Amino acid sequence: MKRFFLILLFLCVALTACSIPRIVVLSDPLTAKEHNDLGVSYELMGEKELALKQYELAFKKDRNWDQPLINQGNVHAGMESWNLAEQSYRNALKRNSHNPEAMNNLAYVLIKQDKNREALNWSKKAVEIEPENPFFLNTYGWALLKTDSLDKAKETFLSALENSQEGSDLQEKIRQALVELEPQ
Amino acid sequence: MRLKRILLDRRICRFVLVFYFFVALLPSTGEASLMESRLSTGEQMSERAEKIESVRKALEHRVVAQRLADYGLSQEEVMARMNSLDDKQLHQLASLSDEIGGGSSGLVIGVLLIVLLVVLILMVSDKRIVIQ
């Protein structure tokens, strides 16, 4: 009986040998940095799903590097998936708790979700690390505005305006924020 | 007098009020700042837009060449295939390269086949698997 089964098994394997799926070992030719750069190029092309896949490969390949997680958060934010973006920035901050860009971008998505108190904390931390960065100051200003600290918000926007490049989009945004503050 | 009457006209006042109500509902265009994605060198995405295109081509070239080699093509065959691809084809192949061969479903089928074979061999050789 045992011999019969063995012969049967052998015959089955022999007869189906050609149709047995081949095992192919796929090797990854790119480093974490290269996956990240490929992700940036896809993001620039507007291929968001491909960008997300490359960022994922990058942060899985280098488990200490935070930049691919920030970039992944940016793609999610671009798709208005605020929860996913928030998670990506939080993961980035777990890897590098002193990254002001992750803090600023986390504050941005928190403002979008009306979690203004927490946004205020993160944007304040970002400004403490880089007090002259006009982008961080702008986000901090908005967090202050949303939490009704109007005088402090105006002061922060003026400081952002002072540090921003003349004629830039950011300067225009800050001016709009100041206009918004005026009637109040 | 006539102007005053026009300005105080109830219909005009109502129109102005309704108009301002809808204007007030429009969201403000100013907003917080989101920092752009960065390359591994630390440069921002928009700073190196021209360079990024050539980086993409070079990386996609490497990905596709590696996949062809993984599937058993010789170095010469890989070179010949790569030379025949234009940018669009290269991009398509690079973006599909992880799905070729079944991807995760292929892995599941492979694992199931191995488990089935192990069980069959154990059965044939009068061995049993006991989970306690």
mmCIF file of C-alpha atoms in Angstrom:
data_model
loop_
_atom_site.group_PDB
_atom_site.id
_atom_site.type_symbol
_atom_site.label_atom_id
_atom_site.label_comp_id
_atom_site.label_asym_id
_atom_site.label_seq_id
_atom_site.Cartn_x
_atom_site.Cartn_y
_atom_site.Cartn_z
ATOM 1 C CA MET A 1 0.000 0.000 0.000
ATOM 2 C CA LYS A 2 2.779 2.384 1.001
ATOM 3 C CA ARG A 3 4.698 1.522 -2.141
ATOM 4 C CA PHE A 4 1.581 2.196 -4.238
ATOM 5 C CA PHE A 5 1.216 5.665 -2.743
ATOM 6 C CA LEU A 6 4.878 6.447 -3.289
ATOM 7 C CA ILE A 7 4.650 5.400 -6.931
ATOM 8 C CA LEU A 8 1.470 7.431 -7.323
ATOM 9 C CA LEU A 9 3.143 10.478 -5.772
ATOM 10 C CA PHE A 10 6.181 10.064 -8.015
ATOM 11 C CA LEU A 11 3.974 9.759 -11.090
ATOM 12 C CA CYS A 12 1.985 12.851 -10.115
ATOM 13 C CA VAL A 13 5.162 14.869 -9.636
ATOM 14 C CA ALA A 14 6.662 13.561 -12.868
ATOM 15 C CA LEU A 15 3.542 14.226 -14.928
ATOM 16 C CA THR A 16 3.014 17.705 -13.591
ATOM 17 C CA ALA A 17 6.690 18.681 -13.502
ATOM 18 C CA CYS A 18 6.297 21.093 -16.378
ATOM 19 C CA SER A 19 3.326 22.854 -14.868
ATOM 20 C CA ILE A 20 4.731 23.147 -11.333
ATOM 21 C CA PRO A 21 5.221 26.861 -10.658
ATOM 22 C CA ARG A 22 8.844 27.919 -10.688
ATOM 23 C CA ILE A 23 10.141 29.489 -7.557
ATOM 24 C CA VAL A 24 11.797 32.780 -8.448
ATOM 25 C CA VAL A 25 13.754 34.653 -5.854
ATOM 26 C CA LEU A 26 13.343 38.367 -6.491
ATOM 27 C CA SER A 27 16.196 40.513 -5.306
ATOM 28 C CA ASP A 28 15.946 44.209 -4.680
ATOM 29 C CA PRO A 29 18.624 46.162 -6.531
ATOM 30 C CA LEU A 30 17.902 49.464 -4.760
ATOM 31 C CA THR A 31 18.966 50.786 -1.376
ATOM 32 C CA ALA A 32 16.568 52.502 1.038
ATOM 33 C CA LYS A 33 17.818 55.905 -0.159
ATOM 34 C CA GLU A 34 17.239 54.977 -3.791
ATOM 35 C CA HIS A 35 13.713 53.737 -3.038
ATOM 36 C CA ASN A 36 13.046 57.062 -1.322
ATOM 37 C CA ASP A 37 14.367 59.036 -4.308
ATOM 38 C CA LEU A 38 12.308 56.941 -6.718
ATOM 39 C CA GLY A 39 9.294 57.656 -4.502
ATOM 40 C CA VAL A 40 10.002 61.408 -4.689
ATOM 41 C CA SER A 41 10.178 61.213 -8.480
ATOM 42 C CA TYR A 42 6.833 59.371 -8.612
ATOM 43 C CA GLU A 43 5.307 61.902 -6.226
ATOM 44 C CA LEU A 44 6.486 64.696 -8.494
ATOM 45 C CA MET A 45 4.899 62.904 -11.474
ATOM 46 C CA GLY A 46 1.616 62.602 -9.566
ATOM 47 C CA GLU A 47 1.856 58.770 -9.389
ATOM 48 C CA LYS A 48 0.818 58.655 -5.757
ATOM 49 C CA GLU A 49 0.274 54.898 -5.353
ATOM 50 C CA LEU A 50 3.695 54.138 -6.816
ATOM 51 C CA ALA A 51 5.249 56.784 -4.573
ATOM 52 C CA LEU A 52 3.618 55.259 -1.491
ATOM 53 C CA LYS A 53 4.972 51.816 -2.427
ATOM 54 C CA GLN A 54 8.508 53.128 -2.846
ATOM 55 C CA TYR A 55 8.419 55.028 0.454
ATOM 56 C CA GLU A 56 7.186 51.877 2.171
ATOM 57 C CA LEU A 57 10.065 49.863 0.713
ATOM 58 C CA ALA A 58 12.468 52.600 1.849
ATOM 59 C CA PHE A 59 11.320 52.800 5.465
ATOM 60 C CA LYS A 60 11.121 49.022 5.770
ATOM 61 C CA LYS A 61 14.627 48.627 4.411
ATOM 62 C CA ASP A 62 16.143 51.204 6.755
ATOM 63 C CA ARG A 63 14.300 50.952 10.043
ATOM 64 C CA ASN A 64 16.038 53.972 11.601
ATOM 65 C CA TRP A 65 15.447 56.490 8.841
ATOM 66 C CA ASP A 66 12.519 58.891 9.265
ATOM 67 C CA GLN A 67 12.465 60.789 5.930
ATOM 68 C CA PRO A 68 10.526 58.153 3.899
ATOM 69 C CA LEU A 69 7.823 58.203 6.575
ATOM 70 C CA ILE A 70 7.536 62.002 6.328
ATOM 71 C CA ASN A 71 7.358 61.706 2.540
ATOM 72 C CA GLN A 72 4.695 59.010 2.853
ATOM 73 C CA GLY A 73 2.741 61.339 5.146
ATOM 74 C CA ASN A 74 3.019 64.103 2.539
ATOM 75 C CA VAL A 75 1.498 61.854 -0.141
ATOM 76 C CA HIS A 76 -1.355 60.914 2.193
ATOM 77 C CA ALA A 77 -1.837 64.595 3.038
ATOM 78 C CA GLY A 78 -1.927 65.378 -0.692
ATOM 79 C CA MET A 79 -4.725 62.821 -1.006
ATOM 80 C CA GLU A 80 -6.460 64.404 2.018
ATOM 81 C CA SER A 81 -6.170 61.131 3.943
ATOM 82 C CA TRP A 82 -5.514 63.040 7.133
ATOM 83 C CA ASN A 83 -5.596 60.011 9.465
ATOM 84 C CA LEU A 84 -3.037 58.104 7.436
ATOM 85 C CA ALA A 85 -0.842 61.181 7.120
ATOM 86 C CA GLU A 86 -1.029 61.738 10.878
ATOM 87 C CA GLN A 87 0.030 58.136 11.486
ATOM 88 C CA SER A 88 2.992 58.448 9.118
ATOM 89 C CA TYR A 89 4.273 61.604 10.824
ATOM 90 C CA ARG A 90 3.845 60.031 14.253
ATOM 91 C CA ASN A 91 5.837 57.001 13.072
ATOM 92 C CA ALA A 92 8.532 59.335 11.750
ATOM 93 C CA LEU A 93 8.691 61.038 15.150
ATOM 94 C CA LYS A 94 9.075 57.645 16.826
ATOM 95 C CA ARG A 95 12.215 57.158 14.759
ATOM 96 C CA ASN A 96 13.509 60.692 15.230
ATOM 97 C CA SER A 97 11.794 62.644 17.969
ATOM 98 C CA HIS A 98 13.729 65.845 17.128
ATOM 99 C CA ASN A 99 12.691 66.260 13.492
ATOM 100 C CA PRO A 100 10.998 69.684 13.235
ATOM 101 C CA GLU A 101 9.598 68.966 9.751
ATOM 102 C CA ALA A 102 7.731 65.916 11.037
ATOM 103 C CA MET A 103 6.422 68.050 13.925
ATOM 104 C CA ASN A 104 5.327 70.870 11.608
ATOM 105 C CA ASN A 105 3.619 68.531 9.141
ATOM 106 C CA LEU A 106 1.923 66.650 11.956
ATOM 107 C CA ALA A 107 0.620 70.000 13.242
ATOM 108 C CA TYR A 108 -0.642 70.772 9.719
ATOM 109 C CA VAL A 109 -2.722 67.570 9.485
ATOM 110 C CA LEU A 110 -3.948 68.004 13.049
ATOM 111 C CA ILE A 111 -5.229 71.496 12.165
ATOM 112 C CA LYS A 112 -6.981 69.957 9.166
ATOM 113 C CA GLN A 113 -8.744 67.591 11.572
ATOM 114 C CA ASP A 114 -9.553 70.378 14.066
ATOM 115 C CA LYS A 115 -7.258 68.867 16.683
ATOM 116 C CA ASN A 116 -5.981 72.360 17.327
ATOM 117 C CA ARG A 117 -4.628 71.978 20.880
ATOM 118 C CA GLU A 118 -2.309 69.142 19.923
ATOM 119 C CA ALA A 119 -1.363 70.971 16.718
ATOM 120 C CA LEU A 120 -0.341 73.936 18.857
ATOM 121 C CA ASN A 121 1.987 71.737 20.945
ATOM 122 C CA TRP A 122 3.719 70.186 17.942
ATOM 123 C CA SER A 123 4.085 73.422 15.988
ATOM 124 C CA LYS A 124 5.477 75.130 19.096
ATOM 125 C CA LYS A 125 8.087 72.388 19.423
ATOM 126 C CA ALA A 126 9.045 72.812 15.738
ATOM 127 C CA VAL A 127 9.485 76.571 16.231
ATOM 128 C CA GLU A 128 11.572 75.992 19.345
ATOM 129 C CA ILE A 129 13.990 73.912 17.268
ATOM 130 C CA GLU A 130 14.057 76.329 14.294
ATOM 131 C CA PRO A 131 12.793 79.712 15.539
ATOM 132 C CA GLU A 132 13.448 81.533 12.253
ATOM 133 C CA ASN A 133 11.881 79.064 9.856
ATOM 134 C CA PRO A 134 9.001 81.032 8.266
ATOM 135 C CA PHE A 135 7.076 77.855 7.362
ATOM 136 C CA PHE A 136 7.129 76.596 10.949
ATOM 137 C CA LEU A 137 6.209 80.080 12.188
ATOM 138 C CA ASN A 138 3.266 80.195 9.776
ATOM 139 C CA THR A 139 1.962 76.818 10.996
ATOM 140 C CA TYR A 140 2.431 77.907 14.614
ATOM 141 C CA GLY A 141 0.576 81.130 13.827
ATOM 142 C CA TRP A 142 -2.353 79.154 12.428
ATOM 143 C CA ALA A 143 -2.414 76.847 15.441
ATOM 144 C CA LEU A 144 -2.499 79.950 17.685
ATOM 145 C CA LEU A 145 -5.235 81.477 15.551
ATOM 146 C CA LYS A 146 -7.322 78.306 15.773
ATOM 147 C CA THR A 147 -6.921 78.196 19.544
ATOM 148 C CA ASP A 148 -7.973 81.873 19.860
ATOM 149 C CA SER A 149 -4.594 83.249 20.940
ATOM 150 C CA LEU A 150 -5.038 86.123 18.543
ATOM 151 C CA ASP A 151 -2.375 88.546 19.774
ATOM 152 C CA LYS A 152 0.273 85.828 19.884
ATOM 153 C CA ALA A 153 -0.857 84.642 16.437
ATOM 154 C CA LYS A 154 -0.433 88.130 14.979
ATOM 155 C CA GLU A 155 3.016 88.433 16.523
ATOM 156 C CA THR A 156 4.006 85.022 15.108
ATOM 157 C CA PHE A 157 2.690 85.831 11.619
ATOM 158 C CA LEU A 158 4.638 89.111 11.625
ATOM 159 C CA SER A 159 7.770 87.215 12.588
ATOM 160 C CA ALA A 160 7.081 84.676 9.789
ATOM 161 C CA LEU A 161 6.606 87.544 7.329
ATOM 162 C CA GLU A 162 9.902 89.057 8.384
ATOM 163 C CA ASN A 163 11.736 85.762 7.814
ATOM 164 C CA SER A 164 10.044 84.761 4.560
ATOM 165 C CA GLN A 165 11.324 85.383 1.066
ATOM 166 C CA GLU A 166 10.042 88.508 -0.668
ATOM 167 C CA GLY A 167 7.264 87.754 -3.179
ATOM 168 C CA SER A 168 6.973 84.080 -2.222
ATOM 169 C CA ASP A 169 3.725 82.107 -1.976
ATOM 170 C CA LEU A 170 4.305 81.799 1.731
ATOM 171 C CA GLN A 171 4.406 85.557 2.136
ATOM 172 C CA GLU A 172 1.063 85.776 0.379
ATOM 173 C CA LYS A 173 -0.392 83.136 2.718
ATOM 174 C CA ILE A 174 0.875 85.006 5.761
ATOM 175 C CA ARG A 175 -0.603 88.282 4.503
ATOM 176 C CA GLN A 176 -3.968 86.542 4.111
ATOM 177 C CA ALA A 177 -3.685 85.261 7.662
ATOM 178 C CA LEU A 178 -2.967 88.790 8.904
ATOM 179 C CA VAL A 179 -5.971 90.100 6.960
ATOM 180 C CA GLU A 180 -8.064 87.419 8.630
ATOM 181 C CA LEU A 181 -6.879 88.662 11.992
ATOM 182 C CA GLU A 182 -7.575 92.340 11.267
ATOM 183 C CA PRO A 183 -11.362 92.588 11.821
ATOM 184 C CA GLN A 184 -11.023 90.717 15.097
ATOM 185 C CA MET B 1 -33.356 111.214 -1.861
ATOM 186 C CA ARG B 2 -33.811 108.759 -4.690
ATOM 187 C CA LEU B 3 -30.430 107.191 -3.974
ATOM 188 C CA LYS B 4 -31.331 106.846 -0.291
ATOM 189 C CA ARG B 5 -34.573 105.121 -1.237
ATOM 190 C CA ILE B 6 -32.720 102.682 -3.484
ATOM 191 C CA LEU B 7 -30.129 101.948 -0.781
ATOM 192 C CA LEU B 8 -32.733 101.316 1.858
ATOM 193 C CA ASP B 9 -34.878 99.210 -0.418
ATOM 194 C CA ARG B 10 -35.822 96.006 1.393
ATOM 195 C CA ARG B 11 -35.095 93.753 -1.610
ATOM 196 C CA ILE B 12 -31.638 95.205 -2.119
ATOM 197 C CA CYS B 13 -30.823 94.916 1.597
ATOM 198 C CA ARG B 14 -31.973 91.298 1.576
ATOM 199 C CA PHE B 15 -29.870 90.539 -1.496
ATOM 200 C CA VAL B 16 -26.774 92.122 0.092
ATOM 201 C CA LEU B 17 -27.288 90.166 3.338
ATOM 202 C CA VAL B 18 -27.707 86.852 1.520
ATOM 203 C CA PHE B 19 -24.659 87.607 -0.643
ATOM 204 C CA TYR B 20 -22.459 88.340 2.389
ATOM 205 C CA PHE B 21 -23.761 85.253 4.136
ATOM 206 C CA PHE B 22 -22.476 83.052 1.300
ATOM 207 C CA VAL B 23 -19.214 84.994 1.008
ATOM 208 C CA ALA B 24 -18.624 84.398 4.738
ATOM 209 C CA LEU B 25 -19.085 80.669 4.197
ATOM 210 C CA LEU B 26 -16.179 80.521 1.739
ATOM 211 C CA PRO B 27 -13.106 79.045 3.435
ATOM 212 C CA SER B 28 -10.062 81.227 3.830
ATOM 213 C CA THR B 29 -7.306 80.606 1.275
ATOM 214 C CA GLY B 30 -4.524 81.089 3.825
ATOM 215 C CA GLU B 31 -3.376 77.994 5.666
ATOM 216 C CA ALA B 32 -0.573 76.352 7.618
ATOM 217 C CA SER B 33 2.555 75.199 5.807
ATOM 218 C CA LEU B 34 3.330 71.628 4.848
ATOM 219 C CA MET B 35 7.008 70.925 4.236
ATOM 220 C CA GLU B 36 7.658 69.154 0.920
ATOM 221 C CA SER B 37 9.089 65.667 0.500
ATOM 222 C CA ARG B 38 12.849 65.416 0.431
ATOM 223 C CA LEU B 39 15.367 63.358 -1.505
ATOM 224 C CA SER B 40 17.898 61.244 0.367
ATOM 225 C CA THR B 41 20.399 64.082 -0.120
ATOM 226 C CA GLY B 42 18.135 66.396 1.893
ATOM 227 C CA GLU B 43 17.084 68.520 -1.082
ATOM 228 C CA GLN B 44 13.430 69.405 -1.437
ATOM 229 C CA MET B 45 11.354 67.890 -4.221
ATOM 230 C CA SER B 46 10.783 71.171 -6.078
ATOM 231 C CA GLU B 47 14.435 72.242 -5.800
ATOM 232 C CA ARG B 48 15.640 69.366 -7.966
ATOM 233 C CA ALA B 49 12.721 68.788 -10.335
ATOM 234 C CA GLU B 50 14.970 68.505 -13.439
ATOM 235 C CA LYS B 51 17.445 66.179 -11.776
ATOM 236 C CA ILE B 52 14.721 63.914 -10.401
ATOM 237 C CA GLU B 53 13.577 62.828 -13.873
ATOM 238 C CA SER B 54 17.010 61.438 -14.742
ATOM 239 C CA VAL B 55 17.261 59.810 -11.304
ATOM 240 C CA ARG B 56 13.942 58.053 -11.937
ATOM 241 C CA LYS B 57 15.048 56.714 -15.315
ATOM 242 C CA ALA B 58 18.317 55.389 -13.925
ATOM 243 C CA LEU B 59 16.633 53.683 -10.955
ATOM 244 C CA GLU B 60 13.831 52.191 -13.041
ATOM 245 C CA HIS B 61 16.461 50.868 -15.456
ATOM 246 C CA ARG B 62 18.167 49.045 -12.580
ATOM 247 C CA VAL B 63 14.887 47.653 -11.223
ATOM 248 C CA VAL B 64 13.784 46.259 -14.586
ATOM 249 C CA ALA B 65 17.240 44.839 -15.406
ATOM 250 C CA GLN B 66 17.316 43.072 -12.040
ATOM 251 C CA ARG B 67 13.831 41.604 -12.558
ATOM 252 C CA LEU B 68 14.772 40.245 -15.986
ATOM 253 C CA ALA B 69 17.889 38.674 -14.473
ATOM 254 C CA ASP B 70 15.787 37.204 -11.636
ATOM 255 C CA TYR B 71 13.600 35.495 -14.223
ATOM 256 C CA GLY B 72 16.629 33.763 -15.688
ATOM 257 C CA LEU B 73 17.729 35.998 -18.558
ATOM 258 C CA SER B 74 21.450 36.153 -19.224
ATOM 259 C CA GLN B 75 23.388 39.412 -19.044
ATOM 260 C CA GLU B 76 23.363 39.748 -22.849
ATOM 261 C CA GLU B 77 19.650 39.050 -23.092
ATOM 262 C CA VAL B 78 18.970 41.625 -20.377
ATOM 263 C CA MET B 79 21.036 44.218 -22.222
ATOM 264 C CA ALA B 80 19.259 43.457 -25.506
ATOM 265 C CA ARG B 81 15.814 43.761 -23.916
ATOM 266 C CA MET B 82 16.714 46.933 -22.050
ATOM 267 C CA ASN B 83 17.985 48.592 -25.214
ATOM 268 C CA SER B 84 14.697 47.899 -26.974
ATOM 269 C CA LEU B 85 12.603 49.602 -24.270
ATOM 270 C CA ASP B 86 11.560 53.223 -24.498
ATOM 271 C CA ASP B 87 10.972 55.430 -21.428
ATOM 272 C CA LYS B 88 7.254 54.690 -21.232
ATOM 273 C CA GLN B 89 7.734 50.924 -21.431
ATOM 274 C CA LEU B 90 10.512 51.101 -18.860
ATOM 275 C CA HIS B 91 8.256 53.014 -16.471
ATOM 276 C CA GLN B 92 5.401 50.537 -16.992
ATOM 277 C CA LEU B 93 7.644 47.534 -16.392
ATOM 278 C CA ALA B 94 9.231 49.101 -13.310
ATOM 279 C CA SER B 95 5.847 49.907 -11.795
ATOM 280 C CA LEU B 96 4.597 46.364 -12.454
ATOM 281 C CA SER B 97 7.769 44.515 -11.510
ATOM 282 C CA ASP B 98 6.567 43.556 -8.024
ATOM 283 C CA GLU B 99 3.287 42.160 -9.305
ATOM 284 C CA ILE B 100 4.897 39.902 -11.934
ATOM 285 C CA GLY B 101 4.836 36.277 -10.854
ATOM 286 C CA GLY B 102 1.754 36.468 -8.687
ATOM 287 C CA GLY B 103 3.047 38.716 -5.919
ATOM 288 C CA SER B 104 1.559 37.829 -2.529
ATOM 289 C CA SER B 105 -0.965 35.350 -3.999
ATOM 290 C CA GLY B 106 1.934 33.455 -5.586
ATOM 291 C CA LEU B 107 3.595 33.223 -2.186
ATOM 292 C CA VAL B 108 0.398 31.884 -0.569
ATOM 293 C CA ILE B 109 -0.002 29.244 -3.296
ATOM 294 C CA GLY B 110 3.648 28.229 -2.862
ATOM 295 C CA VAL B 111 3.296 27.851 0.912
ATOM 296 C CA LEU B 112 0.065 25.859 0.536
ATOM 297 C CA LEU B 113 1.733 23.511 -1.976
ATOM 298 C CA ILE B 114 4.665 22.904 0.386
ATOM 299 C CA VAL B 115 2.306 22.233 3.328
ATOM 300 C CA LEU B 116 0.256 19.836 1.183
ATOM 301 C CA LEU B 117 3.366 17.952 0.103
ATOM 302 C CA VAL B 118 4.642 17.659 3.688
ATOM 303 C CA VAL B 119 1.265 16.333 4.877
ATOM 304 C CA LEU B 120 1.120 13.836 1.988
ATOM 305 C CA ILE B 121 4.634 12.560 2.644
ATOM 306 C CA LEU B 122 3.912 12.204 6.356
ATOM 307 C CA MET B 123 0.705 10.304 5.602
ATOM 308 C CA VAL B 124 2.462 7.980 3.188
ATOM 309 C CA SER B 125 5.237 7.251 5.663
ATOM 310 C CA ASP B 126 2.734 6.446 8.461
ATOM 311 C CA LYS B 127 3.700 9.486 10.521
ATOM 312 C CA ARG B 128 1.194 11.715 12.291
ATOM 313 C CA ILE B 129 1.187 15.353 13.316
ATOM 314 C CA VAL B 130 -0.162 15.905 16.803
ATOM 315 C CA ILE B 131 -0.812 19.390 18.131
ATOM 316 C CA GLN B 132 -0.980 19.409 21.935
#
